[in-house]
Structure formats: C-alpha cells, structure tokens
Short mmCIF file of C-alpha atoms in Angstrom, two decimals:
data_model
loop_
_atom_site.label_atom_id
_atom_site.label_comp_id
_atom_site.label_asym_id
_atom_site.label_seq_id
_atom_site.Cartn_x
_atom_site.Cartn_y
_atom_site.Cartn_z
CA MET A 1475 0.01 -0.07 0.01
CA ARG A 1476 1.30 3.36 -0.92
CA LEU A 1477 0.33 7.04 -1.66
CA THR A 1478 -0.33 8.01 -5.28
CA ARG A 1479 0.93 11.31 -6.71
CA ARG A 1480 -2.41 12.83 -5.73
CA GLY A 1481 -2.00 11.57 -2.18
CA TRP A 1482 1.49 13.03 -1.91
CA THR A 1483 0.00 16.31 -3.21
CA VAL A 1484 -2.54 16.19 -0.36
CA VAL A 1485 0.42 15.60 2.15
CA ALA A 1486 2.31 18.55 0.72
CA VAL A 1487 -0.64 20.84 0.97
CA ALA A 1488 -1.38 19.80 4.50
CA SER A 1489 2.28 20.37 5.48
CA GLY A 1490 2.17 23.80 3.89
CA ALA A 1491 -1.06 24.59 5.75
CA VAL A 1492 0.62 23.60 9.01
CA ALA A 1493 3.62 25.82 8.27
CA LEU A 1494 1.16 28.72 7.42
CA SER A 1495 -0.71 28.16 10.64
CA TRP A 1496 2.29 29.41 12.66
CA GLN A 1497 1.63 32.92 11.05
CA SER A 1498 -2.16 32.88 10.75
CA GLY A 1499 -3.24 30.97 13.86
CA PRO A 1500 -4.85 27.56 14.48
CA ARG A 1501 -7.99 28.51 12.60
CA ALA A 1502 -6.13 28.05 9.31
CA LEU A 1503 -5.02 24.75 10.60
CA ASN A 1504 -8.53 23.61 11.32
CA ALA A 1505 -9.89 24.91 8.04
CA VAL A 1506 -7.38 23.34 5.76
CA VAL A 1507 -5.38 20.57 7.47
CA VAL A 1508 -8.15 18.63 9.25
CA PRO A 1509 -10.24 17.88 6.15
CA LEU A 1510 -7.13 16.73 4.24
CA ILE A 1511 -6.15 14.51 7.02
CA VAL A 1512 -9.60 13.15 7.25
CA VAL A 1513 -9.83 12.10 3.57
CA LEU A 1514 -6.24 10.73 3.57
CA LEU A 1515 -7.01 8.59 6.63
CA ALA A 1516 -10.18 7.48 5.01
CA GLY A 1517 -8.40 6.47 1.93
CA LEU A 1518 -5.82 4.48 3.88
CA LEU A 1519 -8.51 2.74 5.81
CA THR A 1520 -10.59 1.90 2.60
CA VAL A 1521 -7.67 0.48 0.78
CA ALA A 1522 -6.23 -1.41 3.69
CA ARG A 1523 -9.57 -3.17 4.22
CA ALA A 1524 -9.93 -4.16 0.46
CA ASP A 1525 -9.86 -7.94 -0.05
CA ARG A 1526 -7.59 -9.46 -2.72
CA PRO A 1527 -9.80 -9.87 -5.78
CA ARG A 1528 -10.20 -13.40 -7.09
CA VAL A 1529 -8.99 -14.06 -10.66
CA VAL A 1530 -9.68 -16.91 -13.06
CA ARG A 1531 -8.00 -16.85 -16.46
CA GLN A 1532 -10.04 -18.29 -19.28
CA PRO A 1533 -8.30 -20.51 -21.97
CA VAL A 1534 -7.26 -18.99 -25.22
CA THR A 1535 -8.12 -20.82 -28.46
CA GLU A 1536 -5.09 -21.83 -30.47
CA GLY A 1537 -4.74 -20.67 -33.87
CA PHE A 1538 -2.69 -19.54 -36.97
CA ILE A 1539 -0.19 -16.73 -37.48
CA ARG A 1540 -2.02 -13.40 -38.09
CA GLU A 1541 -5.24 -14.51 -36.55
CA GLU A 1542 -6.77 -12.56 -33.64
CA ARG A 1543 -7.79 -14.08 -30.35
CA SER A 1544 -9.67 -12.86 -27.29
CA VAL A 1545 -8.10 -12.92 -23.89
CA GLU A 1546 -10.60 -12.99 -20.94
CA VAL A 1547 -10.07 -12.87 -17.25
CA ALA A 1548 -12.85 -13.31 -14.73
CA ILE A 1549 -12.51 -11.05 -11.68
CA GLU A 1550 -14.55 -11.44 -8.57
CA THR A 1551 -14.63 -8.99 -5.63
CA ASP A 1552 -16.69 -8.86 -2.32
CA GLY A 1553 -17.26 -5.11 -2.46
CA ALA A 1554 -16.95 -2.18 -4.88
CA ALA A 1555 -13.45 -0.78 -5.38
CA ALA A 1556 -11.85 1.60 -8.00
CA ALA A 1557 -9.19 -0.38 -9.72
CA THR A 1558 -6.74 -0.46 -12.63
CA VAL A 1559 -6.34 -3.87 -14.32
CA ARG A 1560 -3.23 -4.57 -16.48
CA ASP A 1561 -2.17 -7.66 -18.24
CA THR A 1562 1.14 -8.54 -19.83
CA VAL A 1563 1.46 -9.75 -23.47
CA ALA A 1564 4.64 -11.94 -24.07
CA ASP A 1565 6.72 -12.00 -27.22
CA GLY A 1566 5.18 -13.77 -30.32
CA LEU A 1567 1.79 -11.91 -29.60
CA SER A 1568 0.81 -8.32 -29.99
CA ALA A 1569 -2.19 -6.68 -28.41
CA THR A 1570 -4.69 -5.06 -30.90
CA THR A 1571 -6.76 -3.63 -28.09
CA ASP A 1572 -5.41 -2.14 -24.83
CA PRO A 1573 -4.63 -4.85 -22.17
CA HIS A 1574 -5.20 -2.22 -19.54
CA VAL A 1575 -8.34 -0.63 -18.19
CA ASP A 1576 -9.42 1.80 -15.39
CA THR A 1577 -12.71 0.49 -14.04
CA THR A 1578 -14.81 -0.11 -10.84
CA LEU A 1579 -14.85 -3.62 -9.61
CA HIS A 1580 -18.08 -4.85 -8.14
CA GLY A 1581 -19.04 -8.53 -7.73
CA GLU A 1582 -18.13 -10.50 -10.89
CA GLU A 1583 -16.54 -8.68 -13.95
CA THR A 1584 -14.74 -9.80 -17.05
CA PHE A 1585 -11.68 -8.12 -18.37
CA ALA A 1586 -11.16 -8.77 -22.06
CA TYR A 1587 -8.83 -7.56 -24.81
CA ASP A 1588 -7.62 -8.95 -28.28
CA VAL A 1589 -4.24 -10.24 -29.33
CA GLN A 1590 -2.76 -11.05 -32.72
CA LEU A 1591 -0.85 -14.21 -33.14
CA GLU A 1592 2.66 -13.32 -34.45
CA ALA A 1593 4.95 -16.21 -34.20
CA ARG A 1594 4.71 -20.06 -34.01
CA GLY A 1595 5.01 -21.72 -30.72
CA GLU A 1596 3.51 -21.79 -27.26
CA ARG A 1597 3.15 -18.15 -26.21
CA ARG A 1598 1.94 -16.61 -23.07
CA VAL A 1599 -0.40 -13.89 -21.82
CA GLY A 1600 0.04 -12.71 -18.22
CA PRO A 1601 0.83 -12.18 -15.49
CA LEU A 1602 -1.87 -9.86 -14.36
CA SER A 1603 -1.89 -6.90 -11.87
CA ILE A 1604 -4.82 -5.23 -10.13
CA THR A 1605 -4.23 -1.88 -8.48
CA VAL A 1606 -7.10 -0.90 -6.13
CA THR A 1607 -7.41 2.81 -5.05
CA ASP A 1608 -9.78 4.80 -2.81
CA ILE A 1609 -12.54 6.92 -4.33
CA LEU A 1610 -10.37 10.06 -4.39
CA GLY A 1611 -7.30 8.20 -5.75
CA LEU A 1612 -5.03 9.22 -2.87
CA VAL A 1613 -3.95 5.67 -1.78
CA GLU A 1614 -3.27 2.50 -3.91
CA ARG A 1615 -2.64 -1.09 -3.29
CA ARG A 1616 -1.35 -3.55 -5.92
CA PHE A 1617 -2.22 -7.16 -6.13
CA ALA A 1618 0.03 -9.31 -8.43
CA TYR A 1619 -1.09 -12.62 -10.07
CA GLU A 1620 1.72 -14.76 -11.35
CA GLU A 1621 -0.59 -17.25 -13.34
CA THR A 1622 -0.28 -17.04 -17.18
CA THR A 1623 -2.28 -18.47 -20.03
CA PRO A 1624 -0.76 -20.45 -22.84
CA VAL A 1625 -1.56 -19.42 -26.38
CA LEU A 1626 -0.62 -22.03 -29.00
CA VAL A 1627 0.17 -20.68 -32.38
CA TYR A 1628 0.34 -23.11 -35.30
CA PRO A 1629 3.02 -22.95 -38.08
CA ARG A 1630 2.18 -21.31 -41.33
CA VAL A 1631 0.39 -23.70 -43.74
CA ARG A 1632 1.22 -23.00 -47.41
CA ASP A 1633 -0.68 -23.97 -50.62
CA LEU A 1634 1.19 -26.80 -52.39
CA SER A 1635 -1.07 -27.02 -55.33
CA ARG A 1636 0.58 -24.27 -57.35
CA GLY A 1637 4.01 -25.70 -57.64
CA PRO A 1638 5.49 -27.43 -60.76
CA ALA A 1639 3.04 -30.15 -62.02
CA ALA A 1640 5.57 -32.92 -61.72
CA ASP A 1641 6.44 -32.09 -58.15
CA VAL A 1642 2.79 -31.75 -57.18
CA GLU A 1643 1.95 -34.98 -58.85
CA ALA A 1644 4.81 -36.79 -57.00
CA LEU A 1645 3.41 -35.68 -53.66
CA ALA A 1646 -0.17 -36.37 -54.67
CA SER A 1647 0.75 -39.89 -55.68
CA VAL A 1648 1.35 -40.61 -52.06
CA ALA A 1649 -2.04 -39.45 -50.94
CA ASP A 1650 -3.66 -41.53 -53.83
CA ARG A 1651 -2.55 -44.79 -52.20
CA LEU A 1652 -5.82 -46.26 -50.78
CA VAL A 1653 -6.01 -46.67 -47.07
CA ASN A 1654 -7.35 -50.14 -47.49
CA GLU A 1655 -5.16 -51.17 -50.42
CA GLU A 1656 -3.85 -54.55 -49.09
CA PHE A 1657 -5.63 -57.46 -51.02
CA ASP A 1658 -7.68 -59.90 -48.98
CA HIS A 1659 -9.84 -62.01 -51.40
CA LEU A 1660 -12.06 -62.02 -54.43
CA ARG A 1661 -15.91 -62.24 -54.18
CA GLU A 1662 -18.92 -62.10 -56.46
CA TYR A 1663 -20.05 -58.67 -57.75
CA ARG A 1664 -23.02 -57.17 -55.92
CA ARG A 1665 -25.24 -54.31 -57.09
CA GLY A 1666 -23.68 -51.03 -55.86
CA ASP A 1667 -19.97 -52.26 -55.86
CA PRO A 1668 -17.85 -49.54 -57.59
CA LEU A 1669 -16.55 -50.69 -60.99
CA ARG A 1670 -13.07 -49.81 -60.13
CA ASP A 1671 -13.00 -52.70 -57.74
CA VAL A 1672 -13.87 -55.19 -60.50
CA HIS A 1673 -11.09 -57.70 -60.98
CA TRP A 1674 -11.18 -57.57 -64.87
CA LYS A 1675 -8.41 -60.07 -65.38
CA THR A 1676 -10.36 -62.79 -63.48
CA ALA A 1677 -13.65 -61.87 -65.10
CA ALA A 1678 -11.98 -62.28 -68.61
CA LYS A 1679 -11.09 -65.80 -67.71
CA ARG A 1680 -14.72 -66.46 -66.66
CA PRO A 1681 -16.89 -65.14 -69.35
CA GLU A 1682 -19.89 -67.26 -68.41
CA ASP A 1683 -19.82 -66.37 -64.78
CA ASP A 1684 -20.65 -63.19 -62.77
CA LEU A 1685 -18.13 -60.49 -62.31
CA VAL A 1686 -15.92 -60.64 -59.24
CA VAL A 1687 -14.62 -57.79 -57.26
CA THR A 1688 -11.57 -57.33 -55.02
CA GLU A 1689 -11.95 -57.10 -51.25
CA TYR A 1690 -9.33 -55.36 -49.22
CA THR A 1691 -8.34 -55.68 -45.56
CA ASP A 1692 -9.95 -53.49 -42.88
CA ASP A 1693 -6.72 -52.63 -41.15
CA ASP A 1694 -6.69 -48.88 -40.72
CA GLU A 1695 -2.99 -48.77 -40.70
CA THR A 1696 -2.53 -50.29 -44.10
CA GLY A 1697 -1.68 -47.60 -46.58
CA ALA A 1698 -1.44 -44.83 -44.13
CA VAL A 1699 1.07 -42.10 -44.91
CA THR A 1700 3.74 -41.26 -42.44
CA VAL A 1701 5.42 -37.77 -42.68
CA ALA A 1702 8.76 -37.43 -40.83
CA ALA A 1703 10.31 -34.15 -40.29
CA ASP A 1704 13.66 -33.07 -38.72
CA CYS A 1705 15.73 -29.93 -38.62
CA LEU A 1706 19.65 -29.91 -38.59
CA VAL A 1707 19.98 -26.17 -38.19
CA ASP A 1708 18.20 -23.44 -36.17
CA ARG A 1709 15.39 -23.05 -38.67
CA SER A 1710 12.62 -24.97 -37.12
CA ASP A 1711 9.89 -22.59 -38.10
CA GLU A 1712 10.65 -23.38 -41.66
CA MET A 1713 10.72 -27.09 -41.01
CA ALA A 1714 7.36 -26.90 -39.18
CA SER A 1715 5.78 -24.91 -41.95
CA ALA A 1716 6.87 -27.42 -44.63
CA ALA A 1717 5.70 -30.35 -42.59
CA ALA A 1718 2.36 -28.69 -41.76
CA SER A 1719 1.82 -27.84 -45.37
CA VAL A 1720 2.65 -31.36 -46.57
CA ALA A 1721 0.31 -33.01 -43.93
CA THR A 1722 -2.46 -30.53 -44.64
CA TYR A 1723 -2.17 -31.32 -48.47
CA LEU A 1724 -2.27 -35.00 -47.83
CA LEU A 1725 -5.20 -34.82 -45.50
CA GLU A 1726 -7.21 -32.74 -47.95
CA ARG A 1727 -6.67 -35.48 -50.58
CA GLY A 1728 -8.23 -38.03 -48.25
CA ALA A 1729 -5.16 -39.70 -47.02
CA THR A 1730 -4.63 -41.06 -43.47
CA VAL A 1731 -1.62 -39.18 -42.08
CA GLY A 1732 0.78 -39.80 -39.26
CA LEU A 1733 3.65 -37.61 -38.13
CA ALA A 1734 7.05 -38.03 -36.57
CA THR A 1735 9.23 -35.20 -35.22
CA PRO A 1736 12.08 -35.16 -32.77
CA GLU A 1737 9.82 -34.03 -30.12
CA GLY A 1738 7.22 -36.78 -30.57
CA THR A 1739 4.90 -38.67 -32.90
CA GLN A 1740 1.32 -38.62 -33.77
CA PRO A 1741 -0.27 -42.03 -35.04
CA PRO A 1742 -2.05 -42.03 -38.45
CA GLY A 1743 -5.49 -40.43 -38.64
CA SER A 1744 -7.76 -38.22 -40.53
CA GLY A 1745 -10.40 -35.46 -39.96
CA ARG A 1746 -10.38 -31.96 -38.53
CA ALA A 1747 -9.53 -33.03 -35.07
CA HIS A 1748 -6.58 -35.05 -36.13
CA HIS A 1749 -5.43 -32.20 -38.26
CA ARG A 1750 -5.35 -29.91 -35.17
CA GLU A 1751 -3.27 -32.63 -33.32
CA LEU A 1752 -0.70 -32.55 -36.03
CA LEU A 1753 -0.59 -28.84 -35.93
CA GLN A 1754 -0.33 -28.79 -32.21
CA LEU A 1755 2.82 -31.13 -32.36
CA LEU A 1756 4.43 -28.96 -35.04
CA ALA A 1757 3.67 -25.75 -33.16
CA VAL A 1758 6.23 -26.71 -30.58
CA ALA A 1759 8.62 -28.64 -32.77
CA GLY A 1760 12.14 -27.53 -32.46
CA PRO A 1761 15.58 -28.45 -34.16
CA GLY A 1762 16.64 -32.06 -33.92
CA GLU A 1763 17.43 -35.14 -35.98
CA LEU A 1764 15.37 -38.26 -36.30
CA ALA A 1765 16.53 -41.85 -35.93
CA ASP A 1766 17.67 -43.50 -39.17
CA ARG A 1767 14.98 -46.04 -38.98
CA THR A 1768 12.23 -43.38 -38.58
CA ARG A 1769 13.42 -41.58 -41.71
CA GLN A 1770 13.73 -44.79 -43.66
CA ASN A 1771 10.13 -45.99 -42.78
CA ALA A 1772 8.62 -42.63 -43.64
CA ASP A 1773 6.54 -42.15 -46.73
CA VAL A 1774 7.48 -38.43 -46.95
CA LEU A 1775 10.52 -36.94 -45.29
CA VAL A 1776 10.72 -33.23 -44.61
CA ARG A 1777 14.28 -32.11 -43.83
CA THR A 1778 15.73 -28.68 -43.22
CA ASP A 1779 19.44 -28.09 -43.33
CA GLU A 1780 21.98 -25.45 -44.45
CA ALA A 1781 20.91 -25.73 -48.10
CA GLY A 1782 17.19 -25.28 -47.23
CA THR A 1783 14.09 -27.44 -46.82
CA THR A 1784 13.39 -30.50 -49.06
CA VAL A 1785 10.50 -32.85 -49.24
CA VAL A 1786 11.62 -36.36 -50.10
CA VAL A 1787 9.07 -38.61 -51.84
CA ASP A 1788 10.09 -42.07 -53.10
CA ASP A 1789 13.77 -41.05 -53.13
CA ARG A 1790 12.91 -37.98 -55.09
CA GLU A 1791 13.89 -34.59 -53.51
CA LEU A 1792 11.55 -31.76 -53.99
CA ALA A 1793 12.45 -28.18 -52.90
CA PHE A 1794 9.79 -26.83 -50.57
CA ASP A 1795 10.00 -23.42 -52.16
CA ARG A 1796 9.25 -24.95 -55.59
CA LEU A 1797 6.26 -26.92 -54.15
CA CYS A 1798 4.84 -23.55 -52.87
CA GLY A 1799 4.97 -22.05 -56.29
CA PRO A 1800 6.79 -18.70 -57.28
CA GLU A 1801 3.98 -16.46 -55.88
CA GLN A 1802 3.19 -18.63 -52.81
CA ALA A 1803 6.59 -19.30 -51.36
CA GLU A 1804 6.44 -16.37 -48.88
CA ARG A 1805 2.81 -16.32 -48.17
CA GLU A 1806 0.78 -18.43 -45.77
CA LYS A 1807 -2.51 -20.33 -46.63
CA PRO A 1808 -5.78 -18.43 -46.04
CA GLU A 1809 -6.30 -19.90 -42.64
CA GLY A 1810 -4.07 -17.21 -41.24
CA ARG A 1811 -5.95 -14.17 -42.72
CA ASN A 1812 -9.08 -13.93 -40.44
CA ARG A 1813 -10.07 -14.19 -36.78
CA THR A 1814 -11.74 -17.60 -37.00
CA GLY A 1815 -9.62 -19.35 -39.59
CA ASN A 1816 -11.01 -21.30 -42.45
CA ASP A 1817 -10.12 -24.42 -40.50
CA GLY A 1818 -12.79 -23.64 -38.00
CA HIS A 1819 -10.45 -23.34 -34.95
CA GLY A 1820 -11.52 -19.88 -33.88
CA ASP A 1821 -14.87 -19.28 -32.20
CA HIS A 1822 -14.71 -15.74 -30.77
CA ASP A 1823 -17.06 -12.85 -31.12
CA THR A 1824 -15.67 -10.52 -33.69
CA ASN A 1825 -17.55 -7.67 -32.23
CA ARG A 1826 -15.97 -7.91 -28.76
CA ARG A 1827 -14.42 -4.78 -27.33
CA PRO A 1828 -11.72 -4.33 -24.63
CA GLY A 1829 -12.70 -3.49 -21.01
CA MET A 1830 -14.97 -4.81 -18.32
CA THR A 1831 -18.34 -6.58 -18.85
CA ALA A 1832 -20.63 -7.84 -16.06
#
C-alpha cells in the first residue's frame, strides 16, 4: 500500500497549511489541514480493508499466425473498489486492443482484450496485476497474479497445389494410395459395388460367370502415410511450416496421415480433430534429428538443413519453395488471414471490445 501522486500532493498541501498556521493562527490549521487529514486517513482505511480480488484466467483458443484471439479474465470482488487492471502480453503476440483498463470492480466482472498471433510456438499472456485505489485516488494497493495463460500458435500452412506439375503429382501420388489397399480376397459382384474394384483379369477368364470384385483388408494402418520431419539447423519454423503444409495437403486429398518429429509422434488419422493434433505437435517442434529407422520408414521426409528445406518422396527430393510456387513461397495459406480461420479453430465474437463486462 502506498500513496499516489495525488496523495503526496495532499500531504504537501497539508504540510504547507501547518507551516502557514504558525503565522495565521490555529483557525487556518482547522480549516485546511483537518479535512485533508480526514480524507487521507479514510483512503488509507478503505484500501487497507480491501480484500484481494479473485482471478480466473480463461483458456485462449489456439490458431494460425495473423489470426486474432480474445483474452478473458474473470475477476470477482466482495465489495466495490476503483481499480486499474493490467495484463502482460509476451513475445510472439501483439495486443490489438489495450490490455489495460481503469474501472470499478463490483461483484463478478470480465476483463477482455484482443491479441494477434505473430509467431509459431507456445506463447503466453500474463501475469496480471490489479491496483485498487480509494474513491479520491489518494492511496493505492497493488495485487499481483503470477498465473499465465498459454496461447498455442500453429506454423504457417502454405498452398502446395501451385508448384510445378511434376512435383505436385509426385506428392499427390502418396495421397492416392488407398487406405485399404492390401488385397484380401475375391468375391462375386453385388449391385452398388464400384466398377473400379472389379477384377477384370479374373472376369475375362470366366466369361460365363458373374463379375468378381476385389476385397481389401480392414486394417486402418494399411496404406497410411507417415510424414517425418527433422531440422539440422536453427530454422525450425521453416521445417514446421513445410511439414504442416505437406500433412495438410495429404489430408485434404483424403489420406490417413501420421507424423514423426524429434519432439514426438502422432499416429495416423484423418479429419479435422486429427489435423489440429498434427498442428499442435508442429507448433512446438524444435531443431533435432530423427533416428535413421524413422526416416527410412517414412513415406514423406521433410528435412531442413543449411541448403534449405526439401520434401523427399520415393527417393525424389523436392524443394519446398518450388512446391509452394513462385507466388506462394512467402505467403501463408488463407487460414491465417481472419479471426476464426477457415479451418474452424476460432470461435470468438468478432464484435468484442476491450474493457470490463458484467
């Protein structure tokens, strides 16, 4: 607890009045000094009796670079108090609305502001501080809260469909491998079976019989595409962006995709939730080298070294910059251009304004 500038001004005026009272008599002391002392003591008593506000930080939705997210903190007090609420925004994020507000706390309030995601990784907002003052702003008391909220920022995802046709086709050929491509047995054709499953060679040998179709195994792991990514230099952002772009491209083409990085692995899967899991792993991926066996077993290898980033498919090395295309090499995919993202990760109100709401 300490005096504000205004409080020190009151002390200075009261001290000057006491000095003048020696010349003008005690009436000047009563008329000026006593009211100042009363309001100062009242301020000290009010702030001293203020209870520590209770704070609950709300989770912040993860997202892509250049998206905006809302940061919300629930604050609860037992009584009314004038206060200044201030939050901290760490590197990799930038506040697009002021993370500072002067308000009156009473009961349950919500402090909210917006941040823009600037750099890949696990970023932080916080710690928070609440400074409580008396009604005249003479005395203040600061409460600090060390808790922070993580904000996960995905790597940039680039469009790989605009590169050279031969390179794109090489990558697409991996996705075109059917998930259930392992042969199991032949059976008679039934209405509704796709013609592509008809085993024409066998049918040609049996012209008098019904058509037969190929049945495949139901093993979900069969035909899954594994993307492995490592980084031999301090350029993990580039590696993560390349791996995220490749995985996204393969998923969009219907492949079942798994991922291996020096930090960990994600088993094969598909769908939006699995896509987010891959992006979460790549959001925190750093430099490191994979085991030789992991690289050899991968269907697609993404490697970043001093020469740049390459995507290896069937022993063919594709430069990642070429896959992005001449106009796309330095631009992220559209997911990073709006608040909510085309991927559906964001769910915040775009009309939210900073400040306190009941």
